[in-house]
Coordinates of C-alpha atoms and ligand atoms in Angstrom, one line a residue:
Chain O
X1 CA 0.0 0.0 0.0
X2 CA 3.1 2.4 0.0
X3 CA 3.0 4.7 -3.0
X4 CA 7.0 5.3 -2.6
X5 CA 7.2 9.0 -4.4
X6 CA 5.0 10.2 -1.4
X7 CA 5.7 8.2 1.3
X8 CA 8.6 7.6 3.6
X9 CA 6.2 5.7 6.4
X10 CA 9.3 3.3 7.5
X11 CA 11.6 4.8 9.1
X12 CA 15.3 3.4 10.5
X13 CA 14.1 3.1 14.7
X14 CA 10.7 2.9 14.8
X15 CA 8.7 2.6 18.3
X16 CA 5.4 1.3 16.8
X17 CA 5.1 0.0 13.4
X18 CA 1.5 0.0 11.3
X19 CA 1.1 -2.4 9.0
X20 CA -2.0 -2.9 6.7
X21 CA -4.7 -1.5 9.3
X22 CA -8.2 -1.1 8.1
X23 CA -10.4 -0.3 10.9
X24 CA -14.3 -0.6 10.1
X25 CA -17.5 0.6 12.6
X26 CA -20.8 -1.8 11.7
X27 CA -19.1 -2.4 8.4
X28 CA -18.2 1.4 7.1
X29 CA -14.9 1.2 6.5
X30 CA -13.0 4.4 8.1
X31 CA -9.3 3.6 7.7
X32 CA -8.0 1.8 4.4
X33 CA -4.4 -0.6 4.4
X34 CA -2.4 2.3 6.8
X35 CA 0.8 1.9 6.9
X36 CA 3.0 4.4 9.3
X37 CA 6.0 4.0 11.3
X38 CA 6.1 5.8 14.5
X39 CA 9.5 6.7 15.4
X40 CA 11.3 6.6 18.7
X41 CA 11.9 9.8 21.2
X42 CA 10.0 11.9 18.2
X43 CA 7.0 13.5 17.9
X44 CA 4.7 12.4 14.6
X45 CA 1.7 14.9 13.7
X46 CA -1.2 13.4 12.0
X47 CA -3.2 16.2 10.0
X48 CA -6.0 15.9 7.5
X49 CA -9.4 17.1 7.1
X50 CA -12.3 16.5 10.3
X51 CA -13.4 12.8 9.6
X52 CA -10.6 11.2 7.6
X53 CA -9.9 9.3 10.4
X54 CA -6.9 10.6 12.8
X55 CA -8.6 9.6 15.7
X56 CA -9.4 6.1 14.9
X57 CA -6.4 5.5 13.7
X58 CA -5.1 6.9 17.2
X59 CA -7.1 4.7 19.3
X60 CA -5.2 1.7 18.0
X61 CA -2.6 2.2 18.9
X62 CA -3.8 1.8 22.3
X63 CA -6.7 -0.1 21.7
X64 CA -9.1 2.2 23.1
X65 CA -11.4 1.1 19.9
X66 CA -12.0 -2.1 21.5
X67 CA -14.7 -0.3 23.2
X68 CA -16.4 0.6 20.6
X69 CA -19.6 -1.3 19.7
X70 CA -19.2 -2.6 15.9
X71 CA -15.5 -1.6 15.0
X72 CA -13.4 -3.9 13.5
X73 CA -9.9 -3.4 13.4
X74 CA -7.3 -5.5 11.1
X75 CA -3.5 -5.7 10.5
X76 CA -0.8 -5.3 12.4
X77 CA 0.4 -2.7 15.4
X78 CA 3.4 -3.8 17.2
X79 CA 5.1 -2.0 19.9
X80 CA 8.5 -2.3 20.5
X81 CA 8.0 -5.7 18.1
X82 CA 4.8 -6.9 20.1
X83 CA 1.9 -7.4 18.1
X84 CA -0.4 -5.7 20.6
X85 CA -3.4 -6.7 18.0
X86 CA -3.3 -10.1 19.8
X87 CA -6.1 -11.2 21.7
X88 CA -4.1 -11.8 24.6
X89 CA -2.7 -8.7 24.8
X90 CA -4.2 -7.1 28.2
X91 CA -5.3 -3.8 27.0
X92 CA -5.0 -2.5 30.4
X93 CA -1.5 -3.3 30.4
X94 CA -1.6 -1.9 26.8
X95 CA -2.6 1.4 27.9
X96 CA -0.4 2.1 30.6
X97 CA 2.3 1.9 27.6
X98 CA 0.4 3.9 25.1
X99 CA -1.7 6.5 27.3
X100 CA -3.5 9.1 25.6
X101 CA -4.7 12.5 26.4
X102 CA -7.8 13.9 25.2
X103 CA -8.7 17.1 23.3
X104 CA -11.0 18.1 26.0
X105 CA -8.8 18.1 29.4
X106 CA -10.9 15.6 31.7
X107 CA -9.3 15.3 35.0
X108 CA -11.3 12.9 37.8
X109 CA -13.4 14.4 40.2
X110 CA -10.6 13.9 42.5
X111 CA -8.0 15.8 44.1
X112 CA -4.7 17.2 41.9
X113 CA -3.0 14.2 44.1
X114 CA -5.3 11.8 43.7
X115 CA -5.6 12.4 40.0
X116 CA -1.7 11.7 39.4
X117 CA -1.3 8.7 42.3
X118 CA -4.3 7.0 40.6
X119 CA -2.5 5.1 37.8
X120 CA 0.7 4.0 39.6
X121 CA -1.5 2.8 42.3
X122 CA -3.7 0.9 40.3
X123 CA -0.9 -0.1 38.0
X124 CA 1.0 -0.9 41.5
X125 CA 4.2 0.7 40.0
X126 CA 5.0 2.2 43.7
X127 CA 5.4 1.0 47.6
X128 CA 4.4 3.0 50.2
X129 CA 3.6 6.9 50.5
X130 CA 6.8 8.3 49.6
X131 CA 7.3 6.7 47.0
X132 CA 3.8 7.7 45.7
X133 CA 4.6 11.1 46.7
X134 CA 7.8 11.6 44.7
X135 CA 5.9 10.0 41.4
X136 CA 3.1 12.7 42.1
X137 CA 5.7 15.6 42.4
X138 CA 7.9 14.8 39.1
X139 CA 5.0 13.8 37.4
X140 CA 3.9 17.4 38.0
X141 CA 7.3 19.0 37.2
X142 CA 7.9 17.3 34.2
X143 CA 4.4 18.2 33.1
X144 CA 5.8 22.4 34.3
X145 CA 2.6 22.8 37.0
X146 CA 4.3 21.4 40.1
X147 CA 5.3 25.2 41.0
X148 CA 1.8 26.0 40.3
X149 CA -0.2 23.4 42.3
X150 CA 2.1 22.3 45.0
X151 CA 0.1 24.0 47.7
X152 CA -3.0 22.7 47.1
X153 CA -2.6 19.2 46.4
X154 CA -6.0 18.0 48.1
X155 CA -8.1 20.8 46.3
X156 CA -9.9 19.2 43.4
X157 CA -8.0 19.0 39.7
X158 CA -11.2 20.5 38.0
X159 CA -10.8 23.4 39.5
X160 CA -7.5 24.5 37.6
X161 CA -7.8 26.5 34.4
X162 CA -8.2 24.9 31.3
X163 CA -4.6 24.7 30.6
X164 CA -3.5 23.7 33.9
X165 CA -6.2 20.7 33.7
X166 CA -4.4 19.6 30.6
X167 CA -1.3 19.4 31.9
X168 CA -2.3 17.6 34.4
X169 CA -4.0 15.5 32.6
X170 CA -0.5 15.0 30.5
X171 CA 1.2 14.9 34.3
X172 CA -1.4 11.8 34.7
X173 CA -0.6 9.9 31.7
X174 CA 3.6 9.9 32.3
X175 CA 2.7 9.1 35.6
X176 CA 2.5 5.2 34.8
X177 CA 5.8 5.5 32.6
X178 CA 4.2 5.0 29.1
X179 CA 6.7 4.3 26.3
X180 CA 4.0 6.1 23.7
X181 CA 1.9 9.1 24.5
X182 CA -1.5 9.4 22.1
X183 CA -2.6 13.3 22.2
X184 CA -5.9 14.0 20.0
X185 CA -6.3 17.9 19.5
X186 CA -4.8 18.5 22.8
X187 CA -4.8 22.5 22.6
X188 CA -8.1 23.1 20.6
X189 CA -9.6 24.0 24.1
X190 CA -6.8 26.0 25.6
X191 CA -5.8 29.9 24.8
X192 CA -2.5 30.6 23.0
X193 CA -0.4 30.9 26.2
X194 CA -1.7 27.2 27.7
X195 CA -1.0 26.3 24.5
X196 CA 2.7 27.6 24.6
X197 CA 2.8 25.9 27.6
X198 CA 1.8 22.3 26.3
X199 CA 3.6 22.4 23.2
X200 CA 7.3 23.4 25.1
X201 CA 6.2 20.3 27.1
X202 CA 5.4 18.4 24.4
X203 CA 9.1 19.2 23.1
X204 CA 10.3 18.5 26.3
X205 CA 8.7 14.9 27.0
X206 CA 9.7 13.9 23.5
X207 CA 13.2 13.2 24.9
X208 CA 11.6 10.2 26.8
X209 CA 8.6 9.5 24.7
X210 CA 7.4 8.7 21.5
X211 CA 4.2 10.9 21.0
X212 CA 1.7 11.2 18.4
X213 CA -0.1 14.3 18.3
X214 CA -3.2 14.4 16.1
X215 CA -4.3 18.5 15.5
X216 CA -6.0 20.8 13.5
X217 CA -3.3 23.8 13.2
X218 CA -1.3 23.0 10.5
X219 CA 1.3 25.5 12.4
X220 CA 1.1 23.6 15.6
X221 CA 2.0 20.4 14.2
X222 CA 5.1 22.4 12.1
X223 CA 6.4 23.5 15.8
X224 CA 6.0 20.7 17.7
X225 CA 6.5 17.4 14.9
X226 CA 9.5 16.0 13.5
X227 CA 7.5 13.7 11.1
X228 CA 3.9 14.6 9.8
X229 CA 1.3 12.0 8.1
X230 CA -1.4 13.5 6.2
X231 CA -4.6 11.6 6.2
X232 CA -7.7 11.8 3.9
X233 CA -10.6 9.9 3.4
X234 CA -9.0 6.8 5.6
X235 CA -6.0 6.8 4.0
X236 CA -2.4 8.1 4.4
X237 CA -1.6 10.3 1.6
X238 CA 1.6 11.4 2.6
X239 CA 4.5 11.1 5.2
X240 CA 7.5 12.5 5.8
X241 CA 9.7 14.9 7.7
X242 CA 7.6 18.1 8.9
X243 CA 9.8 20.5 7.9
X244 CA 9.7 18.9 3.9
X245 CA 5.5 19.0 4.1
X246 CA 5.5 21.8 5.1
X247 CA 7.8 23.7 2.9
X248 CA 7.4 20.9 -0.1
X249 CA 4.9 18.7 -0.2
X250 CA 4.9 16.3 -3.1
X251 CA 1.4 15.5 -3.4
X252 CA -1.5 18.0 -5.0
X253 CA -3.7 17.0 -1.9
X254 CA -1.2 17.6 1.0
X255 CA -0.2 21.5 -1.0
X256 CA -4.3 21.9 -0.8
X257 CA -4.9 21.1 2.3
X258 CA -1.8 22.7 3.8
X259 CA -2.1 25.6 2.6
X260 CA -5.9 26.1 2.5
X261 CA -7.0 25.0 -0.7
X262 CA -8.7 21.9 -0.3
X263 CA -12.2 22.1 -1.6
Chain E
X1 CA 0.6 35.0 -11.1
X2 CA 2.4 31.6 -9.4
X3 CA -0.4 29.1 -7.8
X4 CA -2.5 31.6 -6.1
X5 CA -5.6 30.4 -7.1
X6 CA -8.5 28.7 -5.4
X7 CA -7.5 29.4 -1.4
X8 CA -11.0 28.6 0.1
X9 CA -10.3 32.5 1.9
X10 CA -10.2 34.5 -1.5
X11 CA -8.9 37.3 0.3
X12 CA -5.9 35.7 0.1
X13 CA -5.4 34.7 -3.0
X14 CA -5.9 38.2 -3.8
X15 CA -3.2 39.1 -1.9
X16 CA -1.1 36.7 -3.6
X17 CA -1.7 37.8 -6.7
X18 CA -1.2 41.2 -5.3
X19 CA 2.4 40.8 -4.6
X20 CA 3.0 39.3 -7.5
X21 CA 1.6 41.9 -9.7
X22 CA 4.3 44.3 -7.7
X23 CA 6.6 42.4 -8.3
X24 CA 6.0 42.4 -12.1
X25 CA 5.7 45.8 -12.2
X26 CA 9.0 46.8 -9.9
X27 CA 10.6 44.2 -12.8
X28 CA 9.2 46.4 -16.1
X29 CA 10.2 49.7 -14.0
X30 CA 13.7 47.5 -13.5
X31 CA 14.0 47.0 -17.2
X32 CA 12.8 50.5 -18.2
X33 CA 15.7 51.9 -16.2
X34 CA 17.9 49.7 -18.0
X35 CA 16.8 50.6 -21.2
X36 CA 16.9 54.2 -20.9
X37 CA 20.7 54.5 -19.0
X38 CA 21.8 52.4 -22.3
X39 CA 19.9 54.8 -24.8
X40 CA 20.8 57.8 -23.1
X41 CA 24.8 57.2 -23.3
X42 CA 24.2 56.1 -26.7
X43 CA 22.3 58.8 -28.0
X44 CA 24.1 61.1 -25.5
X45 CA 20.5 62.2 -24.0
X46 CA 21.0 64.3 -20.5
X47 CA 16.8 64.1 -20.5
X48 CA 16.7 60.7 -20.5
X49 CA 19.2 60.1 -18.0
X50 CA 17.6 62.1 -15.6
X51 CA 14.4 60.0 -16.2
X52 CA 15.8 56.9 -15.8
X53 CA 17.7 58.3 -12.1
X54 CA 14.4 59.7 -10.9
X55 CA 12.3 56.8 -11.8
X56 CA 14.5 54.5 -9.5
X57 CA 12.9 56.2 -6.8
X58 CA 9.7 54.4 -7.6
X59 CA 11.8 51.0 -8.3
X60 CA 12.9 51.5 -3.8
X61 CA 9.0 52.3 -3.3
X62 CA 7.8 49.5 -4.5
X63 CA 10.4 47.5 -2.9
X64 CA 9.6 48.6 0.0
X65 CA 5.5 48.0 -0.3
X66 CA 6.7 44.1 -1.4
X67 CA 8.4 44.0 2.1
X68 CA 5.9 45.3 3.8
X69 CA 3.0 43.3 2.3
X70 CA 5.7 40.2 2.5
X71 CA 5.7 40.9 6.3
X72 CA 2.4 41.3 7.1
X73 CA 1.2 37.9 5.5
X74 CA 4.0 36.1 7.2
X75 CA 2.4 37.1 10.3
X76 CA -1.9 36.9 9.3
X77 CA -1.2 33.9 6.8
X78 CA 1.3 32.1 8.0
X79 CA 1.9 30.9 4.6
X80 CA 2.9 27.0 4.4
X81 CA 4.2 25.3 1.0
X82 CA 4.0 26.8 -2.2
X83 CA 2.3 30.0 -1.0
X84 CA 5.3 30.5 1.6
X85 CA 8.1 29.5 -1.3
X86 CA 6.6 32.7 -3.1
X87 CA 6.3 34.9 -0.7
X88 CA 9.7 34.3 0.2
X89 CA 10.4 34.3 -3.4
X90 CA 9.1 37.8 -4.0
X91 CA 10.9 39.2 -1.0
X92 CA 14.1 38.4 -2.5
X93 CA 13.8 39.0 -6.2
X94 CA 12.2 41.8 -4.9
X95 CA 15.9 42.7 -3.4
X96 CA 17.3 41.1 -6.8
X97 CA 15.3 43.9 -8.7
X98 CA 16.3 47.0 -6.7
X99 CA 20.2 46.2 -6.8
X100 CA 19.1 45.3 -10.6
X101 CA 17.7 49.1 -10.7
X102 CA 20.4 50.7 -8.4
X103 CA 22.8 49.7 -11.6
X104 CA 20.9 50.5 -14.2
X105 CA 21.0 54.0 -12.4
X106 CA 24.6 53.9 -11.9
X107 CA 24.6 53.6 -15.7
X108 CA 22.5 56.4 -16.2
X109 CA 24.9 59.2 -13.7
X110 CA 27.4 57.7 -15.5
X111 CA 26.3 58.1 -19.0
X112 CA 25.7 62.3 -17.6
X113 CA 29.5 62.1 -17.0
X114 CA 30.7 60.2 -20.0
X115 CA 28.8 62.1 -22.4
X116 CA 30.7 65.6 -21.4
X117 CA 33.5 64.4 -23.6
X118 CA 33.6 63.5 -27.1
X119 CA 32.1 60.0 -28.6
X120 CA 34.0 56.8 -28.0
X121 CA 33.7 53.6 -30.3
X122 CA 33.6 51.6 -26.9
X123 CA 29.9 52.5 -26.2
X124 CA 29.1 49.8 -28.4
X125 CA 30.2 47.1 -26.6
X126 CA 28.1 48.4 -23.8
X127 CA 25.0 48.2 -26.2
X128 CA 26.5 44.4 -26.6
X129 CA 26.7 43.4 -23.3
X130 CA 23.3 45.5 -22.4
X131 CA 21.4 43.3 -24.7
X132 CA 22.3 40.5 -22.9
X133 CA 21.3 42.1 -19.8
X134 CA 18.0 43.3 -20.8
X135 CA 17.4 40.1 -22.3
X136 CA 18.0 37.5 -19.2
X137 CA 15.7 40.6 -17.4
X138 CA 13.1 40.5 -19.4
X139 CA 13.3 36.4 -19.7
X140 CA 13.2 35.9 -15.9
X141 CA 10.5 38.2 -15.3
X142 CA 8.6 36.3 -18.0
X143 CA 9.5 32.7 -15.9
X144 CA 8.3 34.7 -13.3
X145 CA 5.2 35.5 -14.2
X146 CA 4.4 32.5 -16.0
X147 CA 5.9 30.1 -13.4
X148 CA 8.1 28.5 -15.5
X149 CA 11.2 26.4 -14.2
X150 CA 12.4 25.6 -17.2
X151 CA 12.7 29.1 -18.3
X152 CA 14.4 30.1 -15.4
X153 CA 17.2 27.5 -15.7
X154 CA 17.9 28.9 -19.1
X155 CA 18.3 32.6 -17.6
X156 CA 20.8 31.0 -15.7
X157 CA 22.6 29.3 -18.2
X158 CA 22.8 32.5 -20.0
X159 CA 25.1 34.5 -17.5
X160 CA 28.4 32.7 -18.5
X161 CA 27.5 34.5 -21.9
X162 CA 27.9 38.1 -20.4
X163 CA 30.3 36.9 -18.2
X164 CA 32.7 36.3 -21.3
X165 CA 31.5 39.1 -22.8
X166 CA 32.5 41.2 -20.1
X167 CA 36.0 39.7 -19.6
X168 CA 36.5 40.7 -23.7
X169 CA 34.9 44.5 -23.4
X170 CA 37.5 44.9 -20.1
X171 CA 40.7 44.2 -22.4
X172 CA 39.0 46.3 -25.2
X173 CA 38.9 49.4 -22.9
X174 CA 42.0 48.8 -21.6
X175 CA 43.3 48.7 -25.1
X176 CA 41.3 52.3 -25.4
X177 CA 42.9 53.6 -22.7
X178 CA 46.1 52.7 -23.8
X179 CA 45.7 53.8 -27.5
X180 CA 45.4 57.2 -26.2
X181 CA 45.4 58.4 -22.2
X182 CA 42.6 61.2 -22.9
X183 CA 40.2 58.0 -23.1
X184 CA 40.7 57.0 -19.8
X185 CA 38.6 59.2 -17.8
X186 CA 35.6 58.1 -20.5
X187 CA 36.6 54.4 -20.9
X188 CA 37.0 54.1 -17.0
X189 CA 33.7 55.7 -16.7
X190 CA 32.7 52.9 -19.4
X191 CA 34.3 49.9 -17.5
X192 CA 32.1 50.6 -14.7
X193 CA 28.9 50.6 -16.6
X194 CA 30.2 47.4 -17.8
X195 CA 30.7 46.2 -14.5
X196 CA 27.2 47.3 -13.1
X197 CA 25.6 45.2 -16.6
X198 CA 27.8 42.2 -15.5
X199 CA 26.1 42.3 -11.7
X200 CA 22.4 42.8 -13.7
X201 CA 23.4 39.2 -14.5
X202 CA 24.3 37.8 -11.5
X203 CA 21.2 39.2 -10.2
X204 CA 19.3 38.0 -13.0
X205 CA 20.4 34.4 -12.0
X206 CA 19.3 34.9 -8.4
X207 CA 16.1 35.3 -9.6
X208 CA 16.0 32.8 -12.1
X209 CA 16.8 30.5 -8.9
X210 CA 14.6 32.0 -6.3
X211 CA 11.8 31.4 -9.5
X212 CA 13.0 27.8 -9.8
X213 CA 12.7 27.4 -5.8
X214 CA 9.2 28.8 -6.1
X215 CA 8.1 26.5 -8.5
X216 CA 9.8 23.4 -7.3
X217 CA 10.8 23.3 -4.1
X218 CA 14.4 22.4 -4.8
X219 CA 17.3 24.5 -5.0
X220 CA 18.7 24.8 -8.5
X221 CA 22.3 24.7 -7.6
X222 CA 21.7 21.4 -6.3
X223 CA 19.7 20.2 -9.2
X224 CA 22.3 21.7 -11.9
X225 CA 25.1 18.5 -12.7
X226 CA 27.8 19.5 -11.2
X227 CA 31.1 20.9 -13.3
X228 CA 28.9 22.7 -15.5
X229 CA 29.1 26.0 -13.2
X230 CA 29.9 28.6 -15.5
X231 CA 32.3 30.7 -13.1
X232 CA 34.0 27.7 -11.9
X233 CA 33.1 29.4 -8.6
X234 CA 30.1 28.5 -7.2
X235 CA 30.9 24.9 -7.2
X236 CA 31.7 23.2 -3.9
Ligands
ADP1 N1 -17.6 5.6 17.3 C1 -17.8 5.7 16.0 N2 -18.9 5.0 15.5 C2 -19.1 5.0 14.1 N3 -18.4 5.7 13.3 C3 -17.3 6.4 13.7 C4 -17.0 6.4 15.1 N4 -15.9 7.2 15.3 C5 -15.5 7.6 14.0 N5 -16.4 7.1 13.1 C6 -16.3 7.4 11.7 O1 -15.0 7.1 11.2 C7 -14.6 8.1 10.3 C8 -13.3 8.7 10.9 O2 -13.6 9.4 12.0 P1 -12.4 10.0 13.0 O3 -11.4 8.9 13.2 O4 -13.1 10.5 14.2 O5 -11.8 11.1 12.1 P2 -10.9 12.4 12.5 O6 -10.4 12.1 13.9 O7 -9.9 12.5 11.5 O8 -11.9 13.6 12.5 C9 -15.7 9.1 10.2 O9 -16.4 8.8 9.0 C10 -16.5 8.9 11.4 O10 -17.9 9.2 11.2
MG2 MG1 -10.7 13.3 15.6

């Protein structure tokens, strides 16, 4: 399914590799044959038009479509070279490798604390308090709101601003140690300056993550990606390094899209 | 007008198109100037030298009205892929045109001087090398408009041309010169008109490659085989 004069989807050190993955819901078929490499300690836009299928292709990477009454996903995902398509693959597990973050920030009705020291509990990734404590402060720092929360720990995460509930909702996710981090339109709720804020941490966790960032602003995914994949209608049209789709982009329906032309 | 069409906000096209159209226009004014400096030291017009001077003026106004439109879609467009190639684009042949202009003029004081002394055979070598000037001008500002790659790369090809021709109209003033030493003030005046035609070219070339980037996305100097550089130079 690779057309090779516009596509580069295998890359030399890839983190999760794609292969032939058609997902359908009660029979539509959504995603056609995708094949995408997702490459190690980088971060990999995926642009394209509402409805060509970014966030389903998203969800399998972490399975989250398993939920999902009628849809059928087929081919191959592995991570780290494990098929995680396999039926025995505990998609619990799954997800505490691949977490994802949501477009709208949706923190637990908990506290800050409790919002953070929920998955490594759960997960039972810690032993005792203070070693809970210490995941629930770097969490926090390496998510840049630890110097904004730390006195009110026990006060309730929805009751941060918008871009503060985002982070912490990013400061939840790293908080199990994921390999992969999933983002779908993770700024379309926030102001420019939250924003700012989440896409310098988004440069900042790619040193120990692989993220996938899915994302309407075509100059969003130019500042914060190294490789971009432009779907449309459920399939990968293109896929190669940002700065060369952005500045160059070989195929008529990338240029159109990109630069506000699509019809 | 270079892929400008069809943006789903028309307002922008049109603003595309916009800075093209300067562009074009700074170009004719460019090539007007050129014209005129040659014409004038050949028909030994004061008038027309004056014209050609005063109407550089409007070549650095319209350079500046490219930068600032350039400027201010950068920051409300935020131009990606072809649309930010030409944009770029016209910023710098925009720069390519003035200097093209700011020579032409240079030609045209000159010509003011030259023409206080008595007619020199050498003139015509400057209507030579002018030619070829005016020529790759007027062909790159057609690949311009038309967004033609192809074009462009011949432009380019055709600077060695004046480059030779330059190197043989510098050892036939010096001959001048050294025929008889009341030429020298005139021939000296001559070489530098020569000179200024010779950078037309090289600035000619910059826009037939800023043209090519436009269309293409690649960098001609890349895409040229190597060894055939004209100046030897350029070549890493
Ligand atoms: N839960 C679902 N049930 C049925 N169809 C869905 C569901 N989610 C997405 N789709 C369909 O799959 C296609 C791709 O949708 P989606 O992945 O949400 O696209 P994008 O994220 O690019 O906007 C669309 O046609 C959409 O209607
Ligand atoms: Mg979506």
């Amino acid at each position: 399914m690779l057309d090779s004069e516009t596509n580069s989807a295998t890359i030399a050190d890839p983190k999760v590799v794609c292969r032939d993955v058609s997902v359908s819901y009660s029979g539509k078929q959504a995603l056609f044959d995708i094949d995408l490499d997702i490459g190690i300690h980088q971060v990999t836009s995926l642009i394209g038009p509402s409805g060509c299928g970014k966030s389903t292709f998203l969800r399998c990477m972490n399975r989250m479509n398993d939920v999902i009454d009628g849809c059928v996903v087929t081919g191959s995902i592995s991570v780290d070279g494990v098929e995680i398509l396999d039926d025995e693959i505990d998609a619990v597990q799954l997800r505490r490798r691949v977490g994802m973050v949501f477009q709208k920030p949706n923190p637990f009705p908990k506290s800050i604390y409790d919002n953070i020291a929920y998955g490594p509990r759960i997960h039972g990734l810690v032993r005792g308090k203070d070693e809970l404590d210490e995941v629930v402060q770097t969490s926090l720092e390496r998510a840049g709101l630890w110097e904004e929360v730390k006195d009110r720990l026990l006060q309730p995460g929805t009751g941060l601003s918008g871009g503060q509930q985002q982070r912490l909702c990013i400061a939840r996710a790293i908080a199990v140690r994921p390999d992969v981090i999933l983002m779908d339109e993770p700024c379309s709720a926030l102001d420019p300056i939250a924003t700012a804020r989440v896409e310098e941490l988004i440069d900042e966790l790619k040193r120990s993550y692989s993220i996938v960032i899915v994302t309407h602003s075509m100059q969003q995914a130019a500042r914060v990606s190294q490789r971009t994949a432009f779907f449309h209608l459920g399939i990968v049209v293109e896929v190669g390094e940002t700065e060369q789709i952005f500045t160059n982009p070989r195929d008529e329906r990338t240029q159109g899209y990109i630069t506000g032309r699509y019809g | 007008m270079p892929n400008s069409d069809a943006h789903i906000v028309r307002s922008y096209s049109g603003e595309l198109q916009n800075i093209s159209a300067l562009v074009a226009k700074m170009g004719g004014l460019a090539e007007t100037i050129l014209t005129d400096a040659i014409t004038a030291l050949v028909k030994r017009d004061a008038d027309l030298s004056t014209q050609a001077i005063q109407a550089d003026k409007r070549v650095d106004s319209l350079d500046a009205e490219i930068e600032h439109q350039v400027v201010r879609m950068l920051a409300l467009r935020q131009p990606m892929a072809v649309d930010l190639r030409s944009i770029i684009s016209a910023l710098k042949i925009a720069q390519s045109l003035e200097r093209i202009a700011d020579h032409a003029k240079n030609g045209a004081k000159r010509a003011l001087v030259i023409n206080q002394s008595p007619p020199m055979d050498a003139t015509r070598g400057i209507v030579r090398l002018s030619d070829v000037a005016r020529e790759m001008l007027r062909s790159v500002l057609d690949a311009y408009v038309n967004s033609d790659a192809e074009g462009a790369v011949k432009v380019r090809d055709r600077d060695e041309d004046l480059d030779v021709l330059y190197d043989g109209y510098f050892r036939e003033c010096l001959t001048y010169m050294m025929e008889d030493n009341r030429n020298i003030t005139a021939a000296t005046h001559l070489l530098f008109i020569a000179k200024n035609i010779e950078r037309i070219g090289d600035h000619c070339t910059n826009i037939a490659e800023n043209v090519y980037y436009m269309q293409t996305g690649e960098r001609l100097s890349t895409a040229r085989p190597k060894g055939e550089d004209a100046m030897g130079l350029k070549a890493e």
